[in-house]
XYZ file of C-alpha atoms in Angstrom:
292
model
C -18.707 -26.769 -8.110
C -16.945 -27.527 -4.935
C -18.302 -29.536 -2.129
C -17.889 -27.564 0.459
C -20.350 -24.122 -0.389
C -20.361 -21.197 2.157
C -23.134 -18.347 2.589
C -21.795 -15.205 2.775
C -23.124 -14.952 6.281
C -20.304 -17.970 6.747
C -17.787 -16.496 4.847
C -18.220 -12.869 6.900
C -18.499 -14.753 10.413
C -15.011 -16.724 9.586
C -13.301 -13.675 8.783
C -14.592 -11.632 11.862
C -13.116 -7.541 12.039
C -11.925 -8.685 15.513
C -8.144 -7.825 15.421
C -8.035 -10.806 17.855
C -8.648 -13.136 15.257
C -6.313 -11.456 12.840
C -3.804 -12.326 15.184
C -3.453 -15.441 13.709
C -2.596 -14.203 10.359
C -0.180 -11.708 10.324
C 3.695 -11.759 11.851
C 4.095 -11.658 15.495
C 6.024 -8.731 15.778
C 3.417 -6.151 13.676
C 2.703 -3.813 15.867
C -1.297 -2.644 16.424
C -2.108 1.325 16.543
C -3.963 1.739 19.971
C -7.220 4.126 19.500
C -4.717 7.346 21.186
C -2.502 6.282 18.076
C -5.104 6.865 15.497
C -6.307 10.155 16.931
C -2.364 11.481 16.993
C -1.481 10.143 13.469
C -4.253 11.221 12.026
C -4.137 11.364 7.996
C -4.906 14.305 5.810
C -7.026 14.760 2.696
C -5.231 16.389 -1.028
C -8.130 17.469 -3.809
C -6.170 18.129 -7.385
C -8.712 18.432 -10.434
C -11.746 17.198 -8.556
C -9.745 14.106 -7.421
C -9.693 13.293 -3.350
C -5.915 11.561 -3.376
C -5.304 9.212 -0.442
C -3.331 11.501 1.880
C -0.253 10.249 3.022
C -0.031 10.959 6.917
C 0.955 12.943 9.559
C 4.130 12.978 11.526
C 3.897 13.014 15.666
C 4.875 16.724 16.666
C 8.314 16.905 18.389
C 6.276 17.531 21.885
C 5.227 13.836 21.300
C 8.132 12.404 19.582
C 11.706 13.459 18.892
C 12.908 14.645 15.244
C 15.112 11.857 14.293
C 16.593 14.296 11.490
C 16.729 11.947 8.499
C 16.627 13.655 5.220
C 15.863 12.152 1.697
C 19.084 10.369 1.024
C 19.157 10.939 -2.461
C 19.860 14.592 -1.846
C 22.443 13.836 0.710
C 26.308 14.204 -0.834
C 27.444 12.245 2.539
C 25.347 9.092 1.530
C 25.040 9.483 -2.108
C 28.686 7.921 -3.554
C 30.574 10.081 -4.798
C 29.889 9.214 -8.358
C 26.040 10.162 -7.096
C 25.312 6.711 -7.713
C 26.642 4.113 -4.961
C 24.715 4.513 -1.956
C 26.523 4.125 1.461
C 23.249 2.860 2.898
C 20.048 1.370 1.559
C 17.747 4.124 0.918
C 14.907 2.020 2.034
C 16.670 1.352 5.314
C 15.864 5.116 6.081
C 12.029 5.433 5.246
C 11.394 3.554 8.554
C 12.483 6.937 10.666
C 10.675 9.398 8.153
C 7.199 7.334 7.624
C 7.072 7.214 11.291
C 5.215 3.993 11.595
C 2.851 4.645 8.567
C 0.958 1.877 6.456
C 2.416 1.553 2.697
C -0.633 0.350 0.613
C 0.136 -1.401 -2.897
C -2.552 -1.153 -5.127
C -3.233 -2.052 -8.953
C -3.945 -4.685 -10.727
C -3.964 -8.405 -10.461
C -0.068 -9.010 -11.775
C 1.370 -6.037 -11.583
C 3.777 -7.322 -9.065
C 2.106 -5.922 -6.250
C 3.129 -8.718 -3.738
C 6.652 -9.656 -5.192
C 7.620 -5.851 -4.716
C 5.855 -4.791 -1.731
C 7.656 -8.023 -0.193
C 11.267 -6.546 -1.124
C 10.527 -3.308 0.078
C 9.908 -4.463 3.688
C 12.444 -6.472 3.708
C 14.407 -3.525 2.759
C 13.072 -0.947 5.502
C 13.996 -3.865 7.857
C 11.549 -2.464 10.463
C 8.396 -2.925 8.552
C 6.370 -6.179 8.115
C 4.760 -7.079 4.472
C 1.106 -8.767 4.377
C -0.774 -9.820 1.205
C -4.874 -9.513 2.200
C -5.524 -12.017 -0.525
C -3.085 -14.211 1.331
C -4.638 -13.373 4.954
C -8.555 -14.271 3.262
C -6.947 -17.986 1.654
C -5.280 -18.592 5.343
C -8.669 -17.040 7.680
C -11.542 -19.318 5.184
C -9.253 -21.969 4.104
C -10.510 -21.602 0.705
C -8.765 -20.489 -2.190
C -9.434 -17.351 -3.980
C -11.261 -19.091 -6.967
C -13.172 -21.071 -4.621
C -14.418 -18.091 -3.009
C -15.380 -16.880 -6.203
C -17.392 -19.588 -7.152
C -18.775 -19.760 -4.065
C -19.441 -16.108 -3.292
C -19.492 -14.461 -6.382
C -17.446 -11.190 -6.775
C -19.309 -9.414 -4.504
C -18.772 -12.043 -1.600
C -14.870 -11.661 -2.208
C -15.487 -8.156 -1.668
C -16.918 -8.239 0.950
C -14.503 -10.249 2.637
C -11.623 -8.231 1.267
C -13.214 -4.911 2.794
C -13.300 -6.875 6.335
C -9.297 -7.836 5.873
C -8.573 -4.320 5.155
C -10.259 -3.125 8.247
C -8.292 -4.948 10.344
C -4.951 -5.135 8.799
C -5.225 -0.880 8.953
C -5.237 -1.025 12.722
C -0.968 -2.178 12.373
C 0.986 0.249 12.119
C 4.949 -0.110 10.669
C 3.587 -2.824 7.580
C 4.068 -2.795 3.478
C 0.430 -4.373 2.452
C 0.135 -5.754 -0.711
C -4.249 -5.243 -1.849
C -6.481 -7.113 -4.328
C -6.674 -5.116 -7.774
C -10.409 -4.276 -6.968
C -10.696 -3.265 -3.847
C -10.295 0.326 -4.848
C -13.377 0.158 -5.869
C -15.426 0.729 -2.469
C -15.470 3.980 -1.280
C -15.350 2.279 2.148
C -12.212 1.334 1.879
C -10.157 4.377 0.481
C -10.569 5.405 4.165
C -8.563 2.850 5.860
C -6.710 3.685 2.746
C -6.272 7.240 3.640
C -4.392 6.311 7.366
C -0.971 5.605 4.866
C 0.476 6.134 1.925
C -0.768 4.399 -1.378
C 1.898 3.360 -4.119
C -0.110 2.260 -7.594
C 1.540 -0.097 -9.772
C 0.822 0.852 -13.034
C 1.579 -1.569 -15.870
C 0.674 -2.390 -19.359
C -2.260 -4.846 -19.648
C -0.172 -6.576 -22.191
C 2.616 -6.608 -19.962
C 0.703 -8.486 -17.406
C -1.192 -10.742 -20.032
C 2.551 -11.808 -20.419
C 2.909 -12.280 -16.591
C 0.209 -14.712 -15.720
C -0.565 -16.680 -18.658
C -1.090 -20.308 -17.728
C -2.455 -18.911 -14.080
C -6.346 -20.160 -13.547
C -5.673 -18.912 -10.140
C -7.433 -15.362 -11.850
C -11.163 -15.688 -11.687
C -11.849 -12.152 -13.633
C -9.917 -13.443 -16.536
C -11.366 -16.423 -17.066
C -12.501 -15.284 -20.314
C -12.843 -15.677 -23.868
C -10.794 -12.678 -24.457
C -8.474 -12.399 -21.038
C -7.007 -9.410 -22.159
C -9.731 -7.333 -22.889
C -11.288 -8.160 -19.849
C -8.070 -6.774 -18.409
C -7.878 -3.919 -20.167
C -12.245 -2.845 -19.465
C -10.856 -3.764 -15.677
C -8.151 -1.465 -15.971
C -10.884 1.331 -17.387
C -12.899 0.922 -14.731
C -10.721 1.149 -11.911
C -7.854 4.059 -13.582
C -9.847 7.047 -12.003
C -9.292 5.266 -8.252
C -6.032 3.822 -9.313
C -5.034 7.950 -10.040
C -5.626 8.752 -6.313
C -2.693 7.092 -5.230
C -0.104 9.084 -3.780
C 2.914 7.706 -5.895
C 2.548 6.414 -9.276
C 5.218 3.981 -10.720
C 4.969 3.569 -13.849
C 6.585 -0.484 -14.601
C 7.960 -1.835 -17.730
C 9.081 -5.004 -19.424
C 12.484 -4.597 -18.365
C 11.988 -3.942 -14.803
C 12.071 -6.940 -12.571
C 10.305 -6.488 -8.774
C 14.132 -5.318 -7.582
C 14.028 -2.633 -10.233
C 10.669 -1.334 -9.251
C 11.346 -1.601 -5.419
C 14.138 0.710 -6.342
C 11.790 3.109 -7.652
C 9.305 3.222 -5.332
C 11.894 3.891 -2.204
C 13.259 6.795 -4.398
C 9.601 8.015 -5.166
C 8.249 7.499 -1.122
C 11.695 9.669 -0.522
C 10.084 12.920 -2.979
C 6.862 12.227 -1.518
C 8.020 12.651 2.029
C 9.651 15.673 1.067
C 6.735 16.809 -0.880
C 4.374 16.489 1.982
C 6.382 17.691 4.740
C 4.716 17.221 8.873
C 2.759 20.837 9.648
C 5.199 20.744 12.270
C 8.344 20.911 10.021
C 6.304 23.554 7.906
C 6.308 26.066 10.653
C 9.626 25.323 11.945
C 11.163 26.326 8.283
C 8.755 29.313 8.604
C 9.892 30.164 12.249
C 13.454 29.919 10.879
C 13.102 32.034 7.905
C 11.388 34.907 9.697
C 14.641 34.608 12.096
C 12.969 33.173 15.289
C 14.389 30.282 17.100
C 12.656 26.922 16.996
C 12.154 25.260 20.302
């Protein structure tokens, strides 16, 4: 036990919703989404086989904000080498313009590389910022995530961990790397739901590998680690599924391999889910009327 025991009424109080006191934690230069912001990018809602998916965004309307005009570069001859594999420009450089200021959300499990890759895809984008919430709870209750377990229990983690994610939503233009449970509450697929969501998905065996050694784990500090990470994984698949883009990570992908991936898989999903704006310009164009 650890000297130093908090009640959860503490633990909530330390890590107050106020964005003011977030300030502390997160870069200088995030940017917060004002209330007007929130009601303009408003995010929308897929259903596919029962499943409620966590629904990307929506773009500003041209009225609001001008059409920058970048494409998915990995269908564009004039960036793509002419090999089609050299890029002239870092793909990821270019999701900036066409996210518009939208979250990216890393979810999965504990290991999956969830930090380590949402960290080189915002340094990528250049104009995005990358938080960790688990890092943001260690910095706001000066405890460490074990400590907080023992403390807390699971459910006092959570709790905490729903509070982070409340705030940290309110920035706009940031890669934010989640705990592997906090899928779980329904509460907080809607914070969720104001970006898009990119799920790690990787062998339990793969990430038994990962973090051997670590005690820095308090789920898996169990007889039988592993199949406490795979009934974890069972649990949580069905939310995991909602993501927008799945990547799918294997032994010999290191975090710049999978960063690679997910640019190129946010690219098809942009494309995919085109603005409604965009949608009835192609149909104004087809039908042979001028867009204004």
């Amino acid at each position: 036990m650890y000297n130093m025991r908090v009640t959860s009424t503490i633990l909530l109080a330390t890590l107050s919703v106020s964005i003011t006191s977030l300030n502390a934690f997160v870069p200088s230069r995030v940017v917060r989404q004002t209330t007007a912001d929130r009601r303009h990018n408003g995010s929308f809602f897929r259903i596919a086989n029962g499943h409620l998916f966590a629904g990307g965004f929506e773009w500003e309307d041209p009225a609001e904000s001008f059409d920058q005009g970048v494409e998915n570069p990995f269908k564009n001859p004039e960036i793509l080498g002419t090999d089609g594999e050299g890029m002239k420009i870092d793909p990821a450089r270019l999701l900036g313009p066409r996210l518009q200021g939208s979250n990216l959300y890393f979810v999965g499990m504990m290991g999956s590389g969830k930090s380590a890759v949402g960290d080189v895809v915002a340094r990528r984008m250049g104009t995005y910022n990358f938080l960790d919430t688990d890092e943001i709870i260690e910095k706001a209750t000066a405890m460490s995530i074990p400590e907080i377990f023992d403390a807390e229990g699971e459910e006092g983690f959570r709790e905490a961990e729903a509070q982070v994610l409340d705030s940290v939503h309110a920035y706009v233009r940031c890669v934010i790397s989640t705990g592997g449970g906090l899928v779980c509450r329904m509460g907080n697929w809607s914070k969720l739901q104001t970006g898009v969501v990119i799920w790690l998905d990787v062998d339990p065996e793969l990430i038994i590998k990962r973090i051997e050694g670590d005690t820095n784990r308090p789920l898996l500090q169990a007889d039988d680690p592993l199949q406490k990470l795979k009934d974890l994984l069972e649990e949580r698949r069905e939310k995991y599924s909602q993501a927008d883009v799945r990547i799918e990570v294997t032994e010999d992908m290191d975090e710049n391999a999978v960063a690679d991936l997910v640019v190129k898989e946010l690219h098809n999903f942009i494309d995919e889910n085109p603005p409604a704006w965009k949608k009835a310009k192609a149909k104004a164009q087809a039908e042979g009327l001028d867009w204004v």
